[in-house]
Amino acid sequence: MYITTTIPYVNARPHLGHALELVQADVLARHHRRRGEPVRFQTGTDDNSLKNVLAAEAAGVPVRELVDRNAAAFEGLRGPLALSFDSFIRTSTHPAHREGVERIWRETGHDLYQRHYEGLYCVGCEQFYPEGPCPDGHEAPLQRVSEQNWFFRLSRYQDDLYALISSGRLRIEPAARRNEVLAFVAAGLDDISVSRSAARARGWGIPVPGDPAQVVYVWWDALANYITALNDGGGGDYERWWVREPSKVHLVGKGVIRFHAVYWPAMLLSAGRPLPTAIFVHDYLTADGRKISKSSGNAADPAALVRAYGTDAVRWWLLREVPRVGDADFTEARLVARADEDLANGLGNLVSRVATMVVRFLDGHVPEEGEPLAEVDGVVDAALAEFDFRRAALAVWTLVEEANRYVELARPWQQSPREREASLGTLVRTCRELAVQLEPFLPGAAARVSAAVGAGRLTRPEPLFPRHARPAARGTA
């Protein structure tokens, strides 16, 4: 499976919305690797945006300095978020990217033509709109732009795109997003501008082949990363992961679905290239009902949250609380409450109780294992196949709930030695299975659970998770 995220602009440091998509992609990658499947997980940054240029001007620093600094912050999320990506592409520095963009431009040349264009442009979205305000919530007024650009004959591919999506050959999940794309295509596709004035771009970006007065539109440039990072000019990676790979999955936010489900497949059809097989679409994270974004002033820093609460707490909130359909409102209080309730009080308490009872009653010797209290492998598989991370996380959590319920019902401390040994064997086996199932979601926590109930003689474990919330003040009698 070839798994990609979108590549964000680097006009500012990453926020929690970026972390959501990265963690979701990481879960998919780890899950499929655990099943023995070959996986390539790719992410990166979109360095060639006008937004980056304007941010550098506002900060009074060279564009290269700002781009390099913020791109490093995105790549630096690997450690704090426990990400396992195999490839990180930066569109301004990857040695094969510019050449690959130029190659796709030439391959689609039969669908490119020049035309004067005038319209309202949102710098935040890097796209034109027929009227304002920006439908994606950017507060800056739309700019009226009038210039000579290169256009792509998107209209030529309307029927092909509709057939591709409606047949499921290009799968879009959830279904509501698929229907949204189909309605957009059925309403009629206009040709799109795919270049910008080099003067308006301040000379930043990839020049249009044969027309240095224009730069390639940043979205055309950015979408190409999914194949340019594979050295699409030839070689094993492109052939292996784009031509022969049967499962090519893009994870994207709902605000950029049109680019990925309409413009990108049309580009590939025009170029005679293979197509992706699936597009998984997530909704937004909000704070006080407003989309978390770099321009809104509500951009929670994922690295700072990890420093305060730990990797497990941040990953778990993103996976346990964000629904498959609909936005999720974030507060630190909700993150803390979920971490304390599930991780410290639920999982941590379970493993501690089980290991402590093995030490107390069996001198740390693990009894012959029983069967786990629940089988969740199939449920997790089905949920992740539907891009439903919350349902998958809840399926794993049934092991915690069943085991805690079993402890209270069986009460091993009151059983006979033979009964107690059988009960503890069942609980140890369940905790070990929990470590296996938890690994794609919380790799660090899974390793600690495995160590606490692993092979050999058990000892009393240290607390697996901290408790973050202060206890309520108690009155005195």
Short mmCIF file of C-alpha atoms in Angstrom, two decimals:
data_model
loop_
_atom_site.label_atom_id
_atom_site.label_comp_id
_atom_site.label_asym_id
_atom_site.label_seq_id
_atom_site.Cartn_x
_atom_site.Cartn_y
_atom_site.Cartn_z
CA MET A 1 0.00 0.00 0.00
CA TYR A 2 1.23 3.48 -0.96
CA ILE A 3 -0.12 5.97 1.62
CA THR A 4 0.26 9.72 1.24
CA THR A 5 -0.83 12.80 3.11
CA THR A 6 -1.35 16.20 1.59
CA ILE A 7 1.71 18.44 1.75
CA PRO A 8 0.92 21.65 3.67
CA TYR A 9 2.10 25.17 2.96
CA VAL A 10 4.98 26.24 5.18
CA ASN A 11 3.93 29.86 5.74
CA ALA A 12 3.76 28.99 9.46
CA ARG A 13 4.56 26.19 11.87
CA PRO A 14 2.36 23.07 11.95
CA HIS A 15 -0.88 23.00 13.93
CA LEU A 16 -3.00 20.18 15.34
CA GLY A 17 -5.00 19.81 12.12
CA HIS A 18 -1.82 18.75 10.35
CA ALA A 19 -1.13 16.27 13.15
CA LEU A 20 -4.54 14.67 12.64
CA GLU A 21 -3.81 13.67 9.05
CA LEU A 22 -0.27 12.55 9.84
CA VAL A 23 -1.41 10.34 12.72
CA GLN A 24 -4.24 8.84 10.67
CA ALA A 25 -1.80 7.97 7.88
CA ASP A 26 0.63 6.54 10.41
CA VAL A 27 -2.06 4.25 11.87
CA LEU A 28 -2.88 2.92 8.40
CA ALA A 29 0.79 2.36 7.63
CA ARG A 30 1.50 0.57 10.91
CA HIS A 31 -1.68 -1.51 10.65
CA HIS A 32 -0.88 -2.80 7.18
CA ARG A 33 2.77 -3.41 8.03
CA ARG A 34 1.61 -5.46 11.04
CA ARG A 35 -0.40 -7.59 8.64
CA GLY A 36 2.77 -8.29 6.68
CA GLU A 37 1.92 -6.06 3.72
CA PRO A 38 4.49 -3.87 1.96
CA VAL A 39 3.86 -0.21 2.77
CA ARG A 40 5.31 3.12 1.71
CA PHE A 41 4.13 6.10 3.78
CA GLN A 42 4.95 9.51 2.31
CA THR A 43 4.43 13.05 3.53
CA GLY A 44 6.19 16.39 3.03
CA THR A 45 5.76 20.13 2.56
CA ASP A 46 4.56 22.43 -0.21
CA ASP A 47 7.33 25.00 -0.39
CA ASN A 48 6.36 26.81 -3.61
CA SER A 49 3.24 28.69 -2.48
CA LEU A 50 2.61 32.41 -2.79
CA LYS A 51 1.46 32.22 0.84
CA ASN A 52 5.02 31.34 1.81
CA VAL A 53 6.36 34.35 -0.09
CA LEU A 54 3.90 36.74 1.54
CA ALA A 55 4.60 35.32 5.00
CA ALA A 56 8.33 35.83 4.50
CA GLU A 57 7.74 39.42 3.36
CA ALA A 58 5.59 40.08 6.42
CA ALA A 59 8.29 38.61 8.70
CA GLY A 60 11.04 40.55 6.95
CA VAL A 61 13.10 37.45 6.20
CA PRO A 62 14.20 35.79 2.95
CA VAL A 63 11.70 33.29 1.57
CA ARG A 64 14.25 30.48 1.68
CA GLU A 65 14.93 31.12 5.37
CA LEU A 66 11.25 31.00 6.32
CA VAL A 67 10.52 27.97 4.15
CA ASP A 68 13.47 26.01 5.51
CA ARG A 69 12.64 26.84 9.12
CA ASN A 70 8.98 25.88 8.93
CA ALA A 71 9.57 22.81 6.76
CA ALA A 72 11.98 21.57 9.43
CA ALA A 73 9.22 21.97 12.03
CA PHE A 74 6.89 19.77 9.96
CA GLU A 75 9.53 17.11 9.40
CA GLY A 76 10.42 17.35 13.07
CA LEU A 77 6.98 16.03 14.08
CA ARG A 78 8.29 12.52 13.38
CA GLY A 79 9.60 12.15 16.94
CA PRO A 80 6.91 13.89 19.01
CA LEU A 81 4.03 12.16 17.18
CA ALA A 82 5.83 8.79 16.76
CA LEU A 83 5.43 8.88 12.98
CA SER A 84 6.82 6.12 10.77
CA PHE A 85 6.87 7.82 7.36
CA ASP A 86 9.30 6.37 4.84
CA SER A 87 9.69 9.48 2.70
CA PHE A 88 9.47 13.23 3.30
CA ILE A 89 9.44 15.42 0.20
CA ARG A 90 10.05 19.16 0.10
CA THR A 91 8.96 20.56 -3.25
CA SER A 92 11.66 23.26 -3.33
CA THR A 93 14.60 20.94 -2.61
CA HIS A 94 13.74 17.39 -3.73
CA PRO A 95 16.17 16.62 -6.56
CA ALA A 96 13.56 14.98 -8.81
CA HIS A 97 10.56 17.24 -8.16
CA ARG A 98 11.12 20.13 -10.58
CA GLU A 99 12.09 17.80 -13.40
CA GLY A 100 9.02 15.68 -12.67
CA VAL A 101 6.67 18.68 -12.73
CA GLU A 102 8.15 19.78 -16.04
CA ARG A 103 7.70 16.25 -17.41
CA ILE A 104 4.00 16.18 -16.48
CA TRP A 105 3.58 19.63 -18.04
CA ARG A 106 4.97 18.35 -21.32
CA GLU A 107 2.90 15.15 -21.15
CA THR A 108 -0.29 17.21 -20.77
CA GLY A 109 0.73 19.77 -23.39
CA HIS A 110 -2.09 18.70 -25.74
CA ASP A 111 -4.54 19.94 -23.07
CA LEU A 112 -2.80 23.27 -22.29
CA TYR A 113 -3.52 26.62 -23.90
CA GLN A 114 -3.08 30.32 -23.07
CA ARG A 115 -5.91 32.67 -22.20
CA HIS A 116 -6.49 35.98 -20.45
CA TYR A 117 -8.20 35.52 -17.11
CA GLU A 118 -9.74 37.80 -14.53
CA GLY A 119 -11.16 36.59 -11.25
CA LEU A 120 -11.22 36.73 -7.45
CA TYR A 121 -8.26 34.94 -5.88
CA CYS A 122 -7.94 33.64 -2.32
CA VAL A 123 -4.29 33.52 -1.33
CA GLY A 124 -5.18 31.31 1.64
CA CYS A 125 -6.68 28.62 -0.62
CA GLU A 126 -4.44 29.42 -3.59
CA GLN A 127 -7.44 29.27 -5.92
CA PHE A 128 -9.95 31.43 -7.78
CA TYR A 129 -13.59 31.81 -6.72
CA PRO A 130 -16.52 33.31 -8.65
CA GLU A 131 -17.44 35.47 -5.66
CA GLY A 132 -16.48 36.16 -2.05
CA PRO A 133 -16.04 35.64 0.76
CA CYS A 134 -13.73 32.63 0.86
CA PRO A 135 -15.92 29.53 1.39
CA ASP A 136 -13.17 27.93 3.48
CA GLY A 137 -13.21 30.67 6.09
CA HIS A 138 -10.11 32.70 5.21
CA GLU A 139 -10.86 36.20 6.45
CA ALA A 140 -8.62 38.17 4.10
CA PRO A 141 -10.64 39.69 1.24
CA LEU A 142 -10.36 38.00 -2.13
CA GLN A 143 -7.98 39.72 -4.54
CA ARG A 144 -9.06 40.65 -8.05
CA VAL A 145 -6.44 39.28 -10.43
CA SER A 146 -6.21 39.92 -14.16
CA GLU A 147 -3.45 38.21 -16.14
CA GLN A 148 -2.56 35.95 -19.05
CA ASN A 149 -2.29 32.35 -17.84
CA TRP A 150 -1.99 28.81 -19.09
CA PHE A 151 -5.19 26.77 -18.85
CA PHE A 152 -5.83 23.05 -18.63
CA ARG A 153 -8.78 21.48 -20.50
CA LEU A 154 -10.43 19.99 -17.45
CA SER A 155 -13.76 20.04 -19.29
CA ARG A 156 -12.47 17.33 -21.62
CA TYR A 157 -12.39 14.82 -18.74
CA GLN A 158 -15.82 15.38 -17.21
CA ASP A 159 -17.36 12.11 -18.44
CA ASP A 160 -14.24 10.09 -17.66
CA LEU A 161 -14.07 11.45 -14.11
CA TYR A 162 -17.74 10.82 -13.44
CA ALA A 163 -17.45 7.22 -14.65
CA LEU A 164 -14.25 6.69 -12.68
CA ILE A 165 -15.77 7.86 -9.37
CA SER A 166 -19.30 6.52 -9.75
CA SER A 167 -17.97 3.05 -10.60
CA GLY A 168 -15.74 2.98 -7.53
CA ARG A 169 -12.55 2.60 -9.55
CA LEU A 170 -11.51 5.76 -7.75
CA ARG A 171 -12.93 5.19 -4.28
CA ILE A 172 -13.79 8.24 -2.20
CA GLU A 173 -14.71 7.85 1.46
CA PRO A 174 -16.91 8.80 3.25
CA ALA A 175 -19.84 8.42 0.84
CA ALA A 176 -21.02 11.97 1.48
CA ARG A 177 -17.76 13.28 0.05
CA ARG A 178 -18.03 10.98 -2.96
CA ASN A 179 -21.51 12.31 -3.64
CA GLU A 180 -20.24 15.87 -3.26
CA VAL A 181 -17.57 15.27 -5.90
CA LEU A 182 -20.01 13.56 -8.25
CA ALA A 183 -22.41 16.50 -7.98
CA PHE A 184 -19.59 18.92 -8.72
CA VAL A 185 -18.51 16.98 -11.80
CA ALA A 186 -22.08 16.48 -13.03
CA ALA A 187 -22.74 20.23 -12.83
CA GLY A 188 -20.12 20.76 -15.53
CA LEU A 189 -16.38 21.30 -15.39
CA ASP A 190 -14.71 24.48 -16.57
CA ASP A 191 -11.11 24.61 -17.74
CA ILE A 192 -8.76 25.72 -14.96
CA SER A 193 -5.83 28.10 -14.78
CA VAL A 194 -2.61 26.20 -14.13
CA SER A 195 -0.01 28.96 -14.12
CA ARG A 196 0.55 32.28 -12.40
CA SER A 197 2.46 35.40 -13.31
CA ALA A 198 6.08 35.04 -12.22
CA ALA A 199 5.97 38.69 -11.17
CA ARG A 200 2.99 38.11 -8.86
CA ALA A 201 4.73 35.01 -7.48
CA ARG A 202 7.84 37.14 -6.83
CA GLY A 203 9.76 34.64 -8.96
CA TRP A 204 9.21 31.87 -6.39
CA GLY A 205 8.15 28.52 -7.81
CA ILE A 206 8.80 26.36 -10.85
CA PRO A 207 8.89 28.26 -14.18
CA VAL A 208 6.54 27.06 -16.89
CA PRO A 209 8.62 25.15 -19.46
CA GLY A 210 9.28 27.50 -22.36
CA ASP A 211 7.53 30.47 -20.67
CA PRO A 212 9.68 31.95 -17.89
CA ALA A 213 7.19 34.80 -17.39
CA GLN A 214 4.86 32.26 -15.75
CA VAL A 215 5.30 29.83 -12.86
CA VAL A 216 3.44 26.55 -12.54
CA TYR A 217 0.32 26.88 -10.38
CA VAL A 218 1.19 25.74 -6.89
CA TRP A 219 -1.49 23.05 -6.78
CA TRP A 220 -0.37 21.55 -10.09
CA ASP A 221 3.15 21.61 -8.70
CA ALA A 222 2.13 20.16 -5.31
CA LEU A 223 -0.11 17.37 -6.58
CA ALA A 224 2.75 16.06 -8.68
CA ASN A 225 4.70 15.24 -5.51
CA TYR A 226 2.87 11.92 -5.19
CA ILE A 227 4.84 10.65 -8.17
CA THR A 228 7.87 12.96 -8.39
CA ALA A 229 9.02 11.74 -4.97
CA LEU A 230 9.10 8.28 -6.55
CA ASN A 231 11.47 9.51 -9.27
CA ASP A 232 8.81 9.23 -11.94
CA GLY A 233 11.37 9.64 -14.70
CA GLY A 234 12.18 5.98 -14.29
CA GLY A 235 13.50 3.58 -11.70
CA GLY A 236 12.23 1.12 -9.18
CA ASP A 237 10.26 3.35 -6.80
CA TYR A 238 7.89 4.76 -9.41
CA GLU A 239 7.36 1.41 -11.10
CA ARG A 240 6.93 -0.35 -7.77
CA TRP A 241 4.70 2.11 -5.90
CA TRP A 242 2.73 3.90 -8.63
CA VAL A 243 2.57 1.60 -11.65
CA ARG A 244 2.39 -1.84 -10.03
CA GLU A 245 1.07 -1.09 -6.54
CA PRO A 246 -2.63 -2.13 -6.40
CA SER A 247 -3.51 0.18 -3.48
CA LYS A 248 -2.60 3.87 -3.70
CA VAL A 249 -4.34 5.91 -1.00
CA HIS A 250 -4.41 9.69 -0.54
CA LEU A 251 -5.44 11.11 2.86
CA VAL A 252 -6.81 14.63 2.46
CA GLY A 253 -8.86 17.25 4.29
CA LYS A 254 -12.33 18.14 3.04
CA GLY A 255 -11.18 21.58 1.92
CA VAL A 256 -8.89 20.15 -0.77
CA ILE A 257 -11.02 17.29 -2.05
CA ARG A 258 -11.66 18.99 -5.38
CA PHE A 259 -7.95 19.17 -6.14
CA HIS A 260 -7.39 15.50 -5.34
CA ALA A 261 -10.59 13.93 -6.65
CA VAL A 262 -11.04 16.05 -9.80
CA TYR A 263 -7.95 18.00 -10.87
CA TRP A 264 -5.34 15.36 -10.02
CA PRO A 265 -7.05 12.40 -11.74
CA ALA A 266 -7.68 14.60 -14.78
CA MET A 267 -3.99 15.53 -14.91
CA LEU A 268 -3.05 11.87 -14.78
CA LEU A 269 -5.58 10.89 -17.44
CA SER A 270 -4.20 13.61 -19.69
CA ALA A 271 -0.62 12.46 -19.05
CA GLY A 272 -1.49 8.80 -19.62
CA ARG A 273 -0.42 7.88 -16.10
CA PRO A 274 -1.92 5.36 -13.65
CA LEU A 275 -4.48 6.72 -11.18
CA PRO A 276 -4.75 6.56 -7.40
CA THR A 277 -7.18 3.97 -6.10
CA ALA A 278 -8.66 5.69 -3.03
CA ILE A 279 -9.08 9.10 -1.44
CA PHE A 280 -9.91 9.17 2.26
CA VAL A 281 -11.32 12.51 3.39
CA HIS A 282 -11.34 13.83 6.95
CA ASP A 283 -13.21 16.84 8.26
CA TYR A 284 -11.74 19.70 10.29
CA LEU A 285 -10.57 20.20 13.81
CA THR A 286 -12.12 23.29 15.35
CA ALA A 287 -11.57 25.38 18.45
CA ASP A 288 -14.65 27.16 19.80
CA GLY A 289 -16.41 26.18 16.58
CA ARG A 290 -13.82 27.78 14.28
CA LYS A 291 -11.55 25.75 12.02
CA ILE A 292 -8.06 25.41 13.44
CA SER A 293 -5.74 27.10 10.99
CA LYS A 294 -2.49 29.01 10.84
CA SER A 295 -4.28 32.28 10.09
CA SER A 296 -7.06 32.06 12.68
CA GLY A 297 -4.99 32.51 15.82
CA ASN A 298 -6.28 29.23 17.31
CA ALA A 299 -3.58 26.91 15.97
CA ALA A 300 -2.68 24.48 18.75
CA ASP A 301 0.96 23.43 18.40
CA PRO A 302 1.16 19.60 18.38
CA ALA A 303 4.79 19.56 19.52
CA ALA A 304 3.92 21.78 22.49
CA LEU A 305 0.97 19.56 23.37
CA VAL A 306 3.25 16.51 23.32
CA ARG A 307 5.72 18.27 25.60
CA ALA A 308 2.91 19.01 28.04
CA TYR A 309 0.91 15.76 27.91
CA GLY A 310 2.92 13.16 26.00
CA THR A 311 2.68 11.46 22.62
CA ASP A 312 0.10 8.91 23.74
CA ALA A 313 -2.34 11.53 25.01
CA VAL A 314 -2.21 13.56 21.77
CA ARG A 315 -2.44 10.56 19.43
CA TRP A 316 -5.24 9.01 21.47
CA TRP A 317 -7.37 12.17 21.43
CA LEU A 318 -6.99 12.47 17.65
CA LEU A 319 -7.95 8.83 17.11
CA ARG A 320 -10.57 8.37 19.83
CA GLU A 321 -12.42 11.69 19.57
CA VAL A 322 -12.42 12.69 15.90
CA PRO A 323 -15.46 11.23 14.06
CA ARG A 324 -15.40 9.77 10.58
CA VAL A 325 -17.89 12.43 9.47
CA GLY A 326 -18.14 15.88 11.04
CA ASP A 327 -15.77 18.34 12.65
CA ALA A 328 -14.29 17.78 16.12
CA ASP A 329 -13.87 20.62 18.61
CA PHE A 330 -10.56 20.58 20.48
CA THR A 331 -9.70 21.86 23.93
CA GLU A 332 -6.81 20.90 26.16
CA ALA A 333 -9.34 20.02 28.86
CA ARG A 334 -10.90 17.41 26.55
CA LEU A 335 -7.49 15.99 25.71
CA VAL A 336 -6.60 15.72 29.41
CA ALA A 337 -9.96 14.17 30.33
CA ARG A 338 -9.68 11.53 27.62
CA ALA A 339 -6.07 10.70 28.52
CA ASP A 340 -6.82 10.38 32.22
CA GLU A 341 -10.02 8.38 31.77
CA ASP A 342 -8.83 5.97 29.09
CA LEU A 343 -5.08 5.75 29.41
CA ALA A 344 -4.29 6.29 33.08
CA ASN A 345 -7.48 5.00 34.70
CA GLY A 346 -8.47 2.43 32.08
CA LEU A 347 -5.48 0.86 30.38
CA GLY A 348 -2.81 1.80 32.89
CA ASN A 349 -4.85 0.63 35.86
CA LEU A 350 -5.68 -2.67 34.13
CA VAL A 351 -2.08 -3.59 33.34
CA SER A 352 -0.92 -2.55 36.81
CA ARG A 353 -3.58 -4.67 38.51
CA VAL A 354 -2.86 -7.73 36.39
CA ALA A 355 0.92 -7.56 36.80
CA THR A 356 0.61 -6.84 40.53
CA MET A 357 -1.66 -9.86 41.06
CA VAL A 358 0.75 -12.11 39.14
CA VAL A 359 3.57 -10.88 41.39
CA ARG A 360 1.52 -11.16 44.58
CA PHE A 361 -0.11 -14.53 44.06
CA LEU A 362 2.25 -16.30 41.62
CA ASP A 363 5.60 -14.77 42.59
CA GLY A 364 5.76 -13.09 39.18
CA HIS A 365 5.60 -16.34 37.21
CA VAL A 366 3.20 -16.00 34.29
CA PRO A 367 0.63 -18.78 34.28
CA GLU A 368 -0.25 -20.78 31.23
CA GLU A 369 -2.04 -18.36 28.98
CA GLY A 370 -5.75 -18.56 28.32
CA GLU A 371 -7.62 -17.02 25.41
CA PRO A 372 -8.12 -13.25 25.10
CA LEU A 373 -11.48 -12.03 26.33
CA ALA A 374 -12.46 -10.55 22.97
CA GLU A 375 -11.51 -10.93 19.32
CA VAL A 376 -11.14 -7.51 17.76
CA ASP A 377 -8.83 -8.08 14.78
CA GLY A 378 -11.64 -8.30 12.24
CA VAL A 379 -13.46 -5.28 13.62
CA VAL A 380 -10.30 -3.17 13.49
CA ASP A 381 -9.61 -4.32 9.93
CA ALA A 382 -13.13 -3.44 8.81
CA ALA A 383 -13.11 -0.05 10.51
CA LEU A 384 -9.78 1.03 9.04
CA ALA A 385 -10.86 -0.20 5.60
CA GLU A 386 -13.72 2.30 5.95
CA PHE A 387 -11.38 5.07 7.14
CA ASP A 388 -13.09 5.05 10.55
CA PHE A 389 -10.33 5.55 13.08
CA ARG A 390 -12.65 6.20 16.00
CA ARG A 391 -14.50 2.91 15.45
CA ALA A 392 -11.17 1.11 15.16
CA ALA A 393 -9.88 2.68 18.38
CA LEU A 394 -13.09 1.76 20.19
CA ALA A 395 -12.76 -1.82 18.97
CA VAL A 396 -9.30 -2.05 20.52
CA TRP A 397 -10.71 -0.53 23.69
CA THR A 398 -13.20 -3.34 24.11
CA LEU A 399 -10.25 -5.44 25.27
CA VAL A 400 -9.61 -2.97 28.08
CA GLU A 401 -13.27 -2.84 29.03
CA GLU A 402 -13.74 -6.61 28.91
CA ALA A 403 -10.62 -7.21 30.98
CA ASN A 404 -11.55 -4.66 33.65
CA ARG A 405 -15.05 -6.13 33.80
CA TYR A 406 -13.57 -9.63 34.12
CA VAL A 407 -11.38 -8.56 37.04
CA GLU A 408 -14.41 -7.25 38.93
CA LEU A 409 -16.51 -10.33 38.20
CA ALA A 410 -13.86 -13.00 38.75
CA ARG A 411 -12.18 -11.24 41.71
CA PRO A 412 -8.99 -13.36 41.47
CA TRP A 413 -7.90 -12.35 44.98
CA GLN A 414 -10.87 -14.31 46.34
CA GLN A 415 -10.49 -17.38 44.13
CA SER A 416 -8.89 -20.71 44.86
CA PRO A 417 -5.28 -21.05 43.67
CA ARG A 418 -6.28 -23.11 40.63
CA GLU A 419 -9.10 -20.74 39.68
CA ARG A 420 -6.86 -17.73 40.26
CA GLU A 421 -4.11 -19.09 38.02
CA ALA A 422 -6.60 -19.67 35.19
CA SER A 423 -8.09 -16.18 35.60
CA LEU A 424 -4.69 -14.49 35.62
CA GLY A 425 -3.67 -16.51 32.57
CA THR A 426 -6.70 -15.16 30.74
CA LEU A 427 -5.93 -11.60 31.85
CA VAL A 428 -2.27 -11.79 30.87
CA ARG A 429 -3.22 -13.16 27.45
CA THR A 430 -5.72 -10.36 27.00
CA CYS A 431 -3.15 -7.71 27.94
CA ARG A 432 -0.65 -9.19 25.51
CA GLU A 433 -3.25 -9.17 22.76
CA LEU A 434 -4.05 -5.59 23.69
CA ALA A 435 -0.40 -4.63 23.18
CA VAL A 436 -0.48 -6.15 19.70
CA GLN A 437 -3.73 -4.46 18.69
CA LEU A 438 -2.72 -1.12 20.21
CA GLU A 439 0.59 -0.84 18.35
CA PRO A 440 -0.69 0.99 15.24
CA PHE A 441 -2.55 3.51 17.41
CA LEU A 442 -0.18 4.07 20.35
CA PRO A 443 3.17 2.43 19.53
CA GLY A 444 4.89 3.73 22.66
CA ALA A 445 2.11 2.61 24.99
CA ALA A 446 1.92 -0.75 23.25
CA ALA A 447 5.62 -1.34 23.88
CA ARG A 448 5.22 -0.49 27.58
CA VAL A 449 2.22 -2.80 27.95
CA SER A 450 4.14 -5.59 26.25
CA ALA A 451 7.11 -5.08 28.57
CA ALA A 452 4.88 -5.08 31.66
CA VAL A 453 3.24 -8.43 30.85
CA GLY A 454 5.86 -9.96 28.60
CA ALA A 455 7.87 -13.16 28.81
CA GLY A 456 9.82 -13.95 31.92
CA ARG A 457 9.12 -13.21 35.53
CA LEU A 458 6.91 -10.16 36.04
CA THR A 459 7.63 -7.36 38.48
CA ARG A 460 5.43 -4.61 39.80
CA PRO A 461 5.28 -2.12 36.91
CA GLU A 462 5.79 1.60 37.13
CA PRO A 463 2.69 3.62 36.18
CA LEU A 464 2.30 3.38 32.40
CA PHE A 465 0.68 6.81 32.05
CA PRO A 466 0.71 10.01 34.09
CA ARG A 467 -2.48 11.56 35.39
CA HIS A 468 -2.72 15.12 34.18
CA ALA A 469 -5.83 16.54 35.84
CA ARG A 470 -5.55 17.77 39.38
CA PRO A 471 -7.97 16.05 41.73
CA ALA A 472 -10.88 18.14 42.92
CA ALA A 473 -10.34 19.78 46.31
CA ARG A 474 -11.71 17.68 49.12
CA GLY A 475 -13.46 19.06 52.15
CA THR A 476 -12.38 18.09 55.62
CA ALA A 477 -14.66 16.47 58.13
#
